[in-house]
Short mmCIF file of C-alpha atoms and ligand atoms in Angstrom, two decimals:
data_model
loop_
_atom_site.label_atom_id
_atom_site.label_comp_id
_atom_site.label_asym_id
_atom_site.label_seq_id
_atom_site.Cartn_x
_atom_site.Cartn_y
_atom_site.Cartn_z
CA MET Z 1 117.74 92.89 77.80
CA PRO Z 2 115.77 95.16 80.16
CA LEU Z 3 112.04 95.23 79.61
CA PRO Z 4 110.52 98.55 78.57
CA ALA Z 5 108.91 100.67 81.30
CA LEU Z 6 105.26 99.78 80.78
CA ILE Z 7 102.49 100.64 83.29
CA PRO Z 8 100.39 98.64 83.83
CA GLN Z 9 102.77 95.71 83.34
CA PRO Z 10 101.41 93.51 80.52
CA GLN Z 11 100.69 89.84 81.08
CA ARG Z 12 103.58 88.69 78.86
CA CYS Z 13 106.49 90.62 77.36
CA THR Z 14 109.19 88.92 75.28
CA PRO Z 15 112.02 91.12 74.01
CA LEU Z 16 113.04 90.13 70.46
CA ASP Z 17 116.50 90.16 68.93
CA GLY Z 18 116.91 92.64 66.15
CA GLU Z 19 116.54 96.28 65.33
CA SER Z 20 114.02 98.65 66.85
CA PHE Z 21 111.05 99.97 64.93
CA VAL Z 22 111.57 103.56 63.82
CA LEU Z 23 108.49 105.72 63.34
CA ASP Z 24 109.04 108.32 60.63
CA ALA Z 25 107.11 110.66 58.35
CA ALA Z 26 106.76 107.89 55.73
CA THR Z 27 105.17 105.35 58.11
CA VAL Z 28 101.84 103.95 56.93
CA ILE Z 29 99.02 102.82 59.23
CA VAL Z 30 97.00 99.90 57.88
CA THR Z 31 93.76 98.67 59.40
CA PRO Z 32 90.60 96.68 58.73
CA SER Z 33 87.46 98.79 59.07
CA ALA Z 34 86.76 97.29 62.53
CA PHE Z 35 89.72 99.20 64.00
CA ALA Z 36 89.60 102.30 61.80
CA ALA Z 37 88.58 104.61 64.66
CA THR Z 38 91.50 103.40 66.79
CA ALA Z 39 93.90 103.74 63.85
CA GLN Z 40 92.73 107.33 63.39
CA GLN Z 41 93.31 108.00 67.10
CA LEU Z 42 96.85 106.64 66.69
CA ALA Z 43 97.44 108.88 63.67
CA ALA Z 44 96.04 111.88 65.55
CA ARG Z 45 98.34 111.37 68.52
CA ILE Z 46 101.37 110.95 66.21
CA LYS Z 47 100.34 114.11 64.39
CA GLN Z 48 100.12 116.09 67.63
CA ALA Z 49 103.55 114.97 68.75
CA THR Z 50 105.41 115.07 65.41
CA HIS Z 51 103.22 117.14 63.06
CA TRP Z 52 103.35 114.24 60.55
CA SER Z 53 100.09 113.29 58.88
CA LEU Z 54 100.46 109.54 58.46
CA PRO Z 55 98.06 107.90 56.00
CA VAL Z 56 95.56 105.37 57.34
CA SER Z 57 94.91 102.77 54.67
CA ASP Z 58 93.09 99.45 54.35
CA SER Z 59 95.98 97.70 52.59
CA VAL Z 60 99.76 97.78 52.78
CA PRO Z 61 101.19 99.93 49.97
CA ALA Z 62 103.97 98.22 47.99
CA VAL Z 63 106.58 100.86 48.76
CA ALA Z 64 106.05 101.43 52.49
CA LYS Z 65 109.18 100.97 54.55
CA ALA Z 66 107.57 101.29 57.98
CA VAL Z 67 104.09 99.95 58.68
CA ILE Z 68 101.84 99.86 61.74
CA GLU Z 69 99.30 97.20 60.92
CA PHE Z 70 96.10 96.34 62.79
CA ARG Z 71 94.59 92.90 62.26
CA LEU Z 72 91.63 90.93 63.49
CA ALA Z 73 93.16 88.22 65.69
CA GLN Z 74 92.93 84.72 64.24
CA PRO Z 75 91.87 82.68 66.13
CA PRO Z 76 89.88 85.29 68.11
CA LEU Z 77 91.23 86.25 71.54
CA ALA Z 78 89.26 85.30 74.64
CA SER Z 79 88.59 88.88 75.80
CA PRO Z 80 87.47 91.89 73.75
CA GLU Z 81 90.08 93.87 75.71
CA ALA Z 82 92.94 91.48 74.88
CA TYR Z 83 95.58 92.18 72.26
CA THR Z 84 98.91 91.12 70.90
CA LEU Z 85 101.55 93.61 69.84
CA ARG Z 86 104.65 92.67 67.85
CA VAL Z 87 107.30 95.27 67.19
CA THR Z 88 110.13 94.55 64.75
CA ALA Z 89 112.29 96.63 62.42
CA GLY Z 90 109.94 98.24 59.91
CA ARG Z 91 106.72 96.77 61.28
CA VAL Z 92 104.36 96.97 64.22
CA THR Z 93 101.58 94.39 64.17
CA ILE Z 94 98.59 94.75 66.47
CA ALA Z 95 96.01 91.98 66.67
CA ALA Z 96 92.77 92.11 68.64
CA SER Z 97 89.25 90.74 68.44
CA ALA Z 98 87.44 93.97 69.25
CA PRO Z 99 88.14 97.72 69.17
CA ALA Z 100 88.89 97.83 72.91
CA GLY Z 101 91.79 95.42 72.48
CA ALA Z 102 93.19 97.41 69.56
CA PHE Z 103 92.83 100.58 71.65
CA TYR Z 104 94.80 99.08 74.56
CA ALA Z 105 97.50 97.87 72.17
CA VAL Z 106 97.89 101.46 70.99
CA GLN Z 107 98.21 102.66 74.60
CA THR Z 108 101.04 100.18 75.05
CA LEU Z 109 102.67 101.22 71.77
CA PHE Z 110 102.69 104.85 72.97
CA GLN Z 111 104.59 103.74 76.07
CA LEU Z 112 107.16 101.92 73.89
CA LEU Z 113 107.87 105.19 72.07
CA PRO Z 114 109.69 108.15 73.72
CA PRO Z 115 107.57 110.04 76.31
CA ALA Z 116 107.45 112.99 73.88
CA ILE Z 117 104.75 111.05 71.99
CA PHE Z 118 102.36 112.47 74.63
CA GLY Z 119 103.37 116.03 73.76
CA HIS Z 120 102.29 118.70 71.31
CA THR Z 121 105.64 120.08 70.21
CA PRO Z 122 107.83 118.40 67.60
CA GLN Z 123 111.23 117.52 69.02
CA PRO Z 124 113.94 118.22 66.43
CA GLY Z 125 116.44 115.38 66.20
CA LEU Z 126 114.39 112.98 68.32
CA LYS Z 127 114.42 109.43 66.94
CA TRP Z 128 111.01 107.81 67.44
CA THR Z 129 112.10 104.26 68.22
CA ALA Z 130 110.20 101.41 69.84
CA PRO Z 131 112.18 98.35 70.93
CA ALA Z 132 111.66 94.99 69.22
CA ILE Z 133 109.27 93.05 71.44
CA GLU Z 134 106.31 90.72 71.48
CA ILE Z 135 103.52 91.40 73.97
CA GLU Z 136 100.46 89.31 74.78
CA ASP Z 137 98.10 91.11 77.07
CA ALA Z 138 94.64 91.04 78.61
CA PRO Z 139 93.18 92.55 81.77
CA ARG Z 140 92.92 90.64 85.04
CA PHE Z 141 89.66 92.41 86.00
CA ARG Z 142 86.84 93.65 83.82
CA TRP Z 143 85.94 96.56 86.17
CA ARG Z 144 88.89 98.92 86.52
CA GLY Z 145 87.47 102.04 88.08
CA LEU Z 146 88.29 105.48 89.35
CA MET Z 147 85.79 107.57 91.31
CA ILE Z 148 85.79 111.36 91.45
CA ASP Z 149 83.58 113.28 93.87
CA SER Z 150 82.26 116.31 91.99
CA ALA Z 151 79.72 117.09 94.72
CA ARG Z 152 81.98 118.36 97.50
CA TYR Z 153 83.88 120.42 94.95
CA TYR Z 154 82.82 120.96 91.36
CA GLN Z 155 85.54 120.29 88.76
CA PRO Z 156 85.44 121.93 85.32
CA VAL Z 157 84.71 119.52 82.46
CA ASP Z 158 88.27 119.97 81.13
CA CYS Z 159 89.66 118.61 84.40
CA LEU Z 160 87.48 115.52 84.03
CA LYS Z 161 88.60 115.09 80.41
CA ARG Z 162 92.22 115.16 81.54
CA PHE Z 163 91.38 112.40 84.01
CA LEU Z 164 89.67 110.40 81.27
CA ASP Z 165 92.81 110.75 79.13
CA GLN Z 166 94.90 109.41 81.99
CA MET Z 167 92.45 106.63 82.76
CA ALA Z 168 92.69 105.46 79.13
CA GLN Z 169 96.49 105.52 79.19
CA HIS Z 170 96.37 103.46 82.39
CA LYS Z 171 93.85 101.03 80.84
CA LEU Z 172 91.14 101.91 83.36
CA ASN Z 173 87.62 101.59 82.00
CA VAL Z 174 85.00 102.84 84.49
CA PHE Z 175 84.74 106.47 85.59
CA HIS Z 176 82.49 106.50 88.65
CA TRP Z 177 81.06 110.01 88.89
CA HIS Z 178 79.84 111.03 92.36
CA LEU Z 179 77.43 113.74 91.23
CA VAL Z 180 75.25 114.53 94.24
CA ASP Z 181 75.73 114.82 97.97
CA ASP Z 182 74.74 116.90 100.99
CA GLN Z 183 77.01 119.73 99.84
CA GLY Z 184 75.89 119.97 96.24
CA TRP Z 185 73.70 118.57 93.44
CA ARG Z 186 75.73 118.88 90.25
CA LEU Z 187 73.62 117.29 87.49
CA GLU Z 188 71.05 119.23 85.49
CA ILE Z 189 67.65 117.52 85.76
CA LYS Z 190 65.20 119.20 83.40
CA LYS Z 191 62.08 118.18 85.31
CA TYR Z 192 63.38 119.51 88.65
CA PRO Z 193 65.29 122.74 87.93
CA LYS Z 194 65.61 123.68 91.60
CA LEU Z 195 68.00 120.73 92.08
CA THR Z 196 70.64 122.87 90.41
CA ALA Z 197 69.14 126.37 90.89
CA ILE Z 198 69.23 125.80 94.66
CA GLY Z 199 71.03 122.49 95.22
CA SER Z 200 74.23 123.27 93.30
CA LYS Z 201 75.08 126.27 95.50
CA ARG Z 202 76.39 126.49 99.03
CA ARG Z 203 77.24 129.52 101.10
CA GLU Z 204 80.73 128.44 102.04
CA SER Z 205 83.03 125.48 102.71
CA PRO Z 206 84.85 124.42 105.86
CA LEU Z 207 88.33 125.70 106.49
CA GLY Z 208 90.65 122.93 107.52
CA GLN Z 209 89.52 119.68 109.08
CA ARG Z 210 87.78 120.99 112.18
CA THR Z 211 85.14 123.47 111.19
CA ALA Z 212 84.35 124.19 114.81
CA GLU Z 213 87.89 125.44 115.31
CA LEU Z 214 88.48 127.29 112.08
CA GLY Z 215 84.98 128.09 110.82
CA GLY Z 216 83.96 128.44 107.21
CA ASP Z 217 85.86 130.12 104.41
CA GLY Z 218 83.03 132.56 103.61
CA VAL Z 219 83.40 131.75 99.91
CA PRO Z 220 80.28 130.58 98.06
CA HIS Z 221 80.80 127.44 95.97
CA GLU Z 222 78.65 126.39 93.05
CA GLY Z 223 78.65 124.55 89.77
CA PHE Z 224 76.76 121.90 87.85
CA TYR Z 225 76.99 119.94 84.63
CA THR Z 226 74.44 120.65 81.92
CA GLN Z 227 72.97 117.69 80.10
CA ALA Z 228 74.80 118.82 76.94
CA GLU Z 229 78.11 118.75 78.85
CA VAL Z 230 77.30 115.30 80.19
CA ARG Z 231 76.54 113.95 76.71
CA ASP Z 232 79.82 115.38 75.48
CA LEU Z 233 81.72 113.81 78.38
CA VAL Z 234 80.05 110.43 77.87
CA ALA Z 235 81.10 110.50 74.20
CA TYR Z 236 84.63 111.58 75.14
CA ALA Z 237 84.85 108.66 77.56
CA ALA Z 238 83.37 106.18 75.07
CA ALA Z 239 86.03 107.12 72.50
CA ARG Z 240 88.53 105.99 75.16
CA HIS Z 241 86.66 102.78 75.99
CA ILE Z 242 85.55 104.19 79.34
CA GLN Z 243 82.02 103.86 80.67
CA ILE Z 244 80.70 106.49 83.06
CA LEU Z 245 78.91 105.23 86.16
CA PRO Z 246 76.69 108.02 87.52
CA GLU Z 247 75.98 108.01 91.26
CA ILE Z 248 72.74 109.48 92.59
CA GLU Z 249 72.77 109.11 96.38
CA MET Z 250 69.77 107.80 98.34
CA PRO Z 251 68.31 107.55 100.93
CA GLY Z 252 71.05 109.56 102.71
CA HIS Z 253 73.51 112.20 101.48
CA ALA Z 254 70.30 113.90 100.34
CA GLN Z 255 70.59 117.34 101.91
CA ALA Z 256 71.16 119.32 98.70
CA ALA Z 257 68.16 117.62 97.05
CA VAL Z 258 65.95 118.19 100.10
CA ALA Z 259 67.11 121.82 100.35
CA ALA Z 260 65.81 122.26 96.79
CA TYR Z 261 62.56 120.30 97.33
CA PRO Z 262 61.78 120.21 101.09
CA GLU Z 263 58.77 117.93 100.51
CA LEU Z 264 61.24 115.08 99.80
CA GLY Z 265 62.56 115.23 103.36
CA LEU Z 266 61.35 114.75 106.91
CA LEU Z 267 61.65 118.14 108.62
CA PRO Z 268 59.05 120.93 108.55
CA GLN Z 269 61.89 123.33 107.76
CA ALA Z 270 64.52 121.84 105.40
CA LYS Z 271 68.18 122.54 106.07
CA GLU Z 272 70.24 124.53 103.59
CA VAL Z 273 72.73 122.89 101.21
CA SER Z 274 75.37 121.80 103.68
CA CYS Z 275 78.46 123.90 104.31
CA ASN Z 276 80.06 121.18 106.43
CA TRP Z 277 81.66 117.80 105.78
CA GLY Z 278 80.86 114.62 107.68
CA ILE Z 279 77.85 112.34 107.97
CA HIS Z 280 74.52 114.20 107.87
CA GLU Z 281 71.08 113.24 109.16
CA THR Z 282 69.06 114.39 106.15
CA LEU Z 283 67.22 111.49 104.50
CA PHE Z 284 64.63 111.21 101.78
CA ASN Z 285 61.24 110.24 103.16
CA THR Z 286 59.58 107.05 101.91
CA LYS Z 287 56.40 108.59 100.46
CA PRO Z 288 55.14 107.60 96.99
CA ALA Z 289 55.75 111.16 95.76
CA THR Z 290 59.43 110.84 96.68
CA PHE Z 291 59.73 107.61 94.70
CA LYS Z 292 58.03 109.37 91.80
CA PHE Z 293 60.69 112.10 92.05
CA LEU Z 294 63.50 109.52 92.19
CA HIS Z 295 62.08 107.62 89.21
CA ASP Z 296 61.85 110.84 87.20
CA VAL Z 297 65.44 111.74 88.08
CA LEU Z 298 66.65 108.24 87.23
CA ASP Z 299 64.81 108.40 83.90
CA GLU Z 300 66.86 111.45 82.93
CA VAL Z 301 70.06 109.89 84.28
CA ILE Z 302 69.41 106.72 82.25
CA ALA Z 303 68.83 108.77 79.11
CA LEU Z 304 72.21 110.48 79.61
CA PHE Z 305 74.41 107.55 80.59
CA PRO Z 306 74.34 104.41 78.42
CA PHE Z 307 76.31 102.26 80.94
CA ALA Z 308 74.41 99.15 82.06
CA TYR Z 309 75.12 100.01 85.71
CA LEU Z 310 73.80 102.87 87.84
CA HIS Z 311 75.00 103.71 91.39
CA ILE Z 312 72.42 104.71 94.00
CA GLY Z 313 74.78 105.38 96.90
CA GLY Z 314 73.21 103.84 99.98
CA ASP Z 315 76.09 104.70 102.33
CA GLU Z 316 76.05 106.43 105.70
CA ALA Z 317 72.28 106.86 105.94
CA VAL Z 318 71.92 107.41 109.69
CA LYS Z 319 68.35 106.52 110.57
CA GLN Z 320 67.51 109.16 113.17
CA GLN Z 321 65.06 111.11 111.00
CA TRP Z 322 63.17 107.93 110.07
CA GLN Z 323 63.11 106.90 113.74
CA GLN Z 324 61.69 110.24 114.82
CA ASP Z 325 59.09 110.63 112.08
CA ALA Z 326 55.60 109.32 112.89
CA ALA Z 327 54.59 108.84 109.23
CA THR Z 328 57.76 106.86 108.48
CA GLN Z 329 57.20 104.70 111.57
CA ALA Z 330 53.63 104.01 110.47
CA HIS Z 331 54.91 103.10 107.00
CA LEU Z 332 57.50 100.75 108.49
CA LYS Z 333 54.79 98.96 110.52
CA GLN Z 334 52.48 98.80 107.53
CA LEU Z 335 55.27 97.10 105.55
CA GLY Z 336 55.76 94.66 108.47
CA LEU Z 337 59.45 95.53 108.80
CA PRO Z 338 61.34 95.13 112.09
CA ASP Z 339 63.57 98.22 111.92
CA GLU Z 340 64.95 101.08 109.86
CA GLU Z 341 67.78 98.96 108.37
CA HIS Z 342 65.09 96.82 106.77
CA LEU Z 343 63.30 99.96 105.62
CA GLN Z 344 66.51 101.05 103.86
CA SER Z 345 66.76 97.60 102.30
CA TRP Z 346 63.11 97.89 101.18
CA PHE Z 347 63.88 101.36 99.76
CA ILE Z 348 66.83 100.05 97.75
CA ARG Z 349 64.77 97.09 96.46
CA GLN Z 350 62.10 99.47 95.18
CA ILE Z 351 64.78 101.31 93.23
CA GLU Z 352 66.36 98.04 92.08
CA ALA Z 353 63.00 96.92 90.70
CA TYR Z 354 62.57 100.22 88.89
CA LEU Z 355 66.05 100.08 87.39
CA GLN Z 356 65.39 96.52 86.24
CA THR Z 357 62.38 97.68 84.24
CA LYS Z 358 64.80 100.05 82.48
CA GLY Z 359 67.43 97.37 81.88
CA ARG Z 360 69.90 98.85 84.38
CA ARG Z 361 71.83 97.13 87.16
CA LEU Z 362 72.03 98.69 90.59
CA VAL Z 363 75.37 99.39 92.28
CA GLY Z 364 75.56 100.56 95.90
CA TRP Z 365 78.07 101.08 98.72
CA ASP Z 366 78.35 98.15 101.11
CA GLU Z 367 75.71 99.47 103.54
CA ILE Z 368 73.14 98.13 101.06
CA LEU Z 369 73.86 94.72 102.62
CA GLU Z 370 72.25 95.87 105.87
CA GLY Z 371 68.70 94.63 106.28
CA GLY Z 372 69.08 92.29 103.28
CA LEU Z 373 70.80 92.72 99.93
CA ALA Z 374 68.82 93.32 96.75
CA LYS Z 375 69.08 90.24 94.51
CA THR Z 376 70.88 91.70 91.52
CA ALA Z 377 72.83 94.47 93.27
CA THR Z 378 76.57 94.93 92.83
CA VAL Z 379 78.29 95.93 96.06
CA MET Z 380 81.14 98.43 96.33
CA SER Z 381 83.07 97.28 99.37
CA TRP Z 382 84.54 100.44 100.91
CA ARG Z 383 84.69 99.83 104.67
CA GLY Z 384 87.33 97.16 104.16
CA ILE Z 385 86.68 93.85 102.43
CA GLU Z 386 83.85 92.42 104.53
CA GLY Z 387 81.16 93.82 102.25
CA ALA Z 388 82.69 92.08 99.27
CA ILE Z 389 83.04 88.80 101.15
CA ALA Z 390 79.41 88.91 102.25
CA ALA Z 391 78.21 89.85 98.75
CA ALA Z 392 80.26 87.13 97.06
CA ARG Z 393 78.93 84.50 99.51
CA LEU Z 394 75.41 85.58 98.57
CA GLY Z 395 76.31 85.22 94.89
CA ASN Z 396 76.23 88.99 94.24
CA ASP Z 397 78.98 90.77 92.35
CA ALA Z 398 81.34 93.05 94.26
CA ILE Z 399 83.96 95.69 93.47
CA MET Z 400 86.86 96.29 95.83
CA CYS Z 401 87.06 99.94 96.94
CA ALA Z 402 88.58 99.35 100.39
CA ASN Z 403 89.26 102.72 101.96
CA GLN Z 404 92.53 101.72 103.64
CA ASN Z 405 94.00 100.70 100.30
CA LEU Z 406 92.16 102.65 97.64
CA TYR Z 407 91.06 106.07 98.99
CA PHE Z 408 93.53 108.34 97.23
CA ASN Z 409 92.22 111.34 99.16
CA PHE Z 410 94.04 109.95 102.21
CA HIS Z 411 97.49 111.23 103.17
CA GLU Z 412 100.38 109.55 101.40
CA THR Z 413 102.76 109.64 104.36
CA GLU Z 414 102.72 109.31 108.12
CA THR Z 415 103.86 112.90 108.56
CA PRO Z 416 100.78 115.13 108.42
CA GLU Z 417 102.94 118.25 108.53
CA THR Z 418 104.21 117.40 105.02
CA GLU Z 419 100.70 116.81 103.67
CA PRO Z 420 97.95 118.93 102.21
CA ILE Z 421 94.98 119.16 104.58
CA THR Z 422 93.08 115.94 104.01
CA TYR Z 423 92.13 112.75 105.82
CA PRO Z 424 94.98 112.03 108.22
CA LEU Z 425 95.10 108.34 107.34
CA PRO Z 426 98.27 107.31 105.56
CA LEU Z 427 98.00 105.46 102.25
CA PRO Z 428 101.52 105.21 100.83
CA LEU Z 429 102.12 104.27 97.21
CA ALA Z 430 103.70 100.96 98.27
CA LYS Z 431 100.53 99.98 100.13
CA VAL Z 432 98.40 100.70 97.07
CA HIS Z 433 100.71 98.67 94.85
CA ALA Z 434 100.76 95.71 97.26
CA TYR Z 435 96.96 95.45 97.34
CA GLU Z 436 95.50 92.08 96.35
CA PRO Z 437 91.82 92.50 95.49
CA ILE Z 438 90.64 88.91 95.91
CA PRO Z 439 89.95 88.27 99.63
CA ALA Z 440 91.72 85.11 100.81
CA GLU Z 441 88.49 84.07 102.58
CA LEU Z 442 86.71 83.34 99.29
CA THR Z 443 86.60 80.02 97.46
CA PRO Z 444 87.71 80.14 93.81
CA GLU Z 445 84.04 79.98 92.80
CA GLN Z 446 83.08 82.88 95.10
CA ALA Z 447 86.12 84.86 93.92
CA LYS Z 448 84.52 85.08 90.48
CA SER Z 449 82.04 87.54 92.04
CA ILE Z 450 84.87 90.05 92.55
CA ILE Z 451 84.51 91.77 89.20
CA GLY Z 452 87.07 94.46 89.80
CA VAL Z 453 88.75 97.16 91.76
CA GLN Z 454 88.41 100.93 92.00
CA GLY Z 455 90.29 103.94 93.39
CA GLN Z 456 88.38 106.76 95.11
CA LEU Z 457 89.01 110.52 95.16
CA TRP Z 458 86.68 112.14 97.69
CA THR Z 459 87.08 115.89 97.50
CA GLU Z 460 86.16 117.36 100.88
CA TYR Z 461 89.71 118.65 101.15
CA ILE Z 462 90.51 118.77 97.43
CA ALA Z 463 89.23 122.09 96.11
CA THR Z 464 91.27 122.38 92.91
CA PRO Z 465 92.00 120.24 89.82
CA SER Z 466 95.70 120.61 90.48
CA LEU Z 467 95.44 119.13 94.00
CA LEU Z 468 93.14 116.42 92.64
CA GLU Z 469 95.88 115.30 90.23
CA TYR Z 470 98.50 115.50 92.98
CA MET Z 471 96.46 113.16 95.19
CA ALA Z 472 95.63 110.84 92.28
CA PHE Z 473 99.12 110.31 90.85
CA PRO Z 474 101.07 108.15 91.02
CA ARG Z 475 98.68 106.11 93.19
CA THR Z 476 96.41 105.72 90.14
CA CYS Z 477 99.42 104.23 88.28
CA ALA Z 478 99.63 101.59 91.03
CA LEU Z 479 95.87 101.03 90.76
CA ALA Z 480 96.34 100.31 87.06
CA GLU Z 481 98.67 97.44 87.94
CA ILE Z 482 96.31 95.99 90.55
CA ALA Z 483 93.43 96.15 88.10
CA TRP Z 484 95.10 95.07 84.87
CA SER Z 485 98.31 93.13 85.56
CA ALA Z 486 98.54 89.48 86.56
CA LYS Z 487 98.25 88.48 90.21
CA ASP Z 488 101.95 87.60 90.23
CA ARG Z 489 102.93 90.98 88.77
CA PRO Z 490 106.45 92.31 89.45
CA GLY Z 491 106.90 93.80 92.92
CA PHE Z 492 107.10 97.37 94.13
CA ALA Z 493 110.82 97.91 93.44
CA ASP Z 494 110.28 96.94 89.81
CA PHE Z 495 107.24 99.22 89.62
CA LEU Z 496 109.27 102.14 91.03
CA GLY Z 497 111.89 101.57 88.34
CA ARG Z 498 109.29 101.67 85.55
CA LEU Z 499 107.57 104.62 87.19
CA ARG Z 500 110.63 106.84 86.67
CA THR Z 501 110.07 106.71 82.91
CA HIS Z 502 106.30 106.79 83.33
CA LEU Z 503 106.45 110.06 85.31
CA ARG Z 504 108.16 111.64 82.29
CA ARG Z 505 105.04 110.77 80.31
CA LEU Z 506 102.97 112.61 82.92
CA ASP Z 507 105.46 115.52 82.82
CA VAL Z 508 105.01 115.88 79.07
CA GLN Z 509 101.26 116.13 79.61
CA GLY Z 510 101.54 118.57 82.51
CA VAL Z 511 99.90 116.13 84.91
CA ARG Z 512 100.67 117.06 88.51
CA TYR Z 513 101.84 114.21 90.72
CA ARG Z 514 103.69 113.47 93.90
CA ALA Z 515 107.18 112.10 93.26
CA PRO Z 516 107.62 108.92 95.30
CA LEU Z 517 109.44 109.42 98.59
CA GLU Z 518 111.49 106.38 97.64
CA TYR Z 519 113.24 108.50 94.99
CA LEU Z 520 114.65 110.86 97.60
CA PRO Z 521 118.23 110.24 98.73
CA ALA Z 522 118.39 108.50 102.11
CA PRO Z 523 118.77 111.14 104.88
C1 LIG F 1 81.98 106.36 101.43
O1 LIG F 1 83.19 106.60 101.56
N1 LIG F 1 81.08 106.97 102.18
C2 LIG F 1 81.48 105.42 100.45
#
């Protein structure tokens, strides 16, 4: 019996003999109070697709023919995200130890039903069957992330909500939100209104990859998220068991902030919010007033985002401005530090200490290893895997974000002429799917420091939500398998087979994606 087309592939699937479950207008949903919110989400999705209002009850009515029953797992399951799902004629039984597990069971149940379950229009004559099966499932990694860069191009909140919907369906649980960069500051900070009044606007954006050749587009770009919008998005994510990791870049990628408040920088005349891509020289200075500013900003960020982690960037901070600034050099000497790498490390440790007083854990890109890693920092290894190896050997946690495997803004093929304008580095779907996040260099004990894996969508060349989806899918479907499925998950050919059905689910939801080249007939 073929297995159903589930993505990500669950840990264990056992097809059962016997009839399928048939969802109909008389189906009853039964749940203990612990899973009532999830049961209501299930009923809401069924209502959207079928227009049936199924009752959600705390006990099985005597007459019900078809029942979807949630239970607290006995004995409890090892992970709050784990679940079991048993589908037989007349009954679906979901068992979990926590709401997250029940939620993921429901995501799997949706994939057992016809793709139209993701739609909004009743399908006359469609039989809502789910095959008889027993599934035992739990995630391989606890950090299953996707990063979106909202600084280079602002995305409307609705675009981000669509991504959160997809993340939930793919059992991803951390939305890393890149909110500030040289080209834009996109988060409302009440105490520093110029961050958005000035920092969220740029004159224009580069045309193509080589600005020098093509120039700018002459089109102003702006946008920011109000604190009310952020609270709404955080709640929307939480309802889908997704935490939002805000990223506030320092000490580099600071040009929009310094354009708004020149006293934070190192030049007598601050540069404008950048209209170019690439690595910039603008740094924050290391004065006490700048740390006061950063603390104030972080206070507001902490109040908005309940996640235990907070990302402070730390990448690509070229040190030229610190080298050339007499006051910074005097500060460096006064601290007894040998060079600017150590000054960056000192900078990050100051912020780490501050975050610790607020009960938050610091995350940074792998450059935060340079000059000495802060004790409790979590490292996002993006320039390959070396950052993760170094962090794990120091006993720090690490998340695999390796650009050659997980930067979904890269080209998908080796033929740039068939690609949108973006980074001309090929990252085919097969290469994403083949990625093994645990570096072979680590001992089993060190490997425990690799807490997860994350895909990245940098948006220098992704100006629209539609192109963002096109770059993200189906590579994000492959990410889901790396992050959730077992290490010995089925191979790429099997994935491609399941993906055919899965893309129909995306079709129903109007999600734009790139059909795999492998589906094309051989030339
Ligand atoms: C990065 O791509 N600069 C983290």
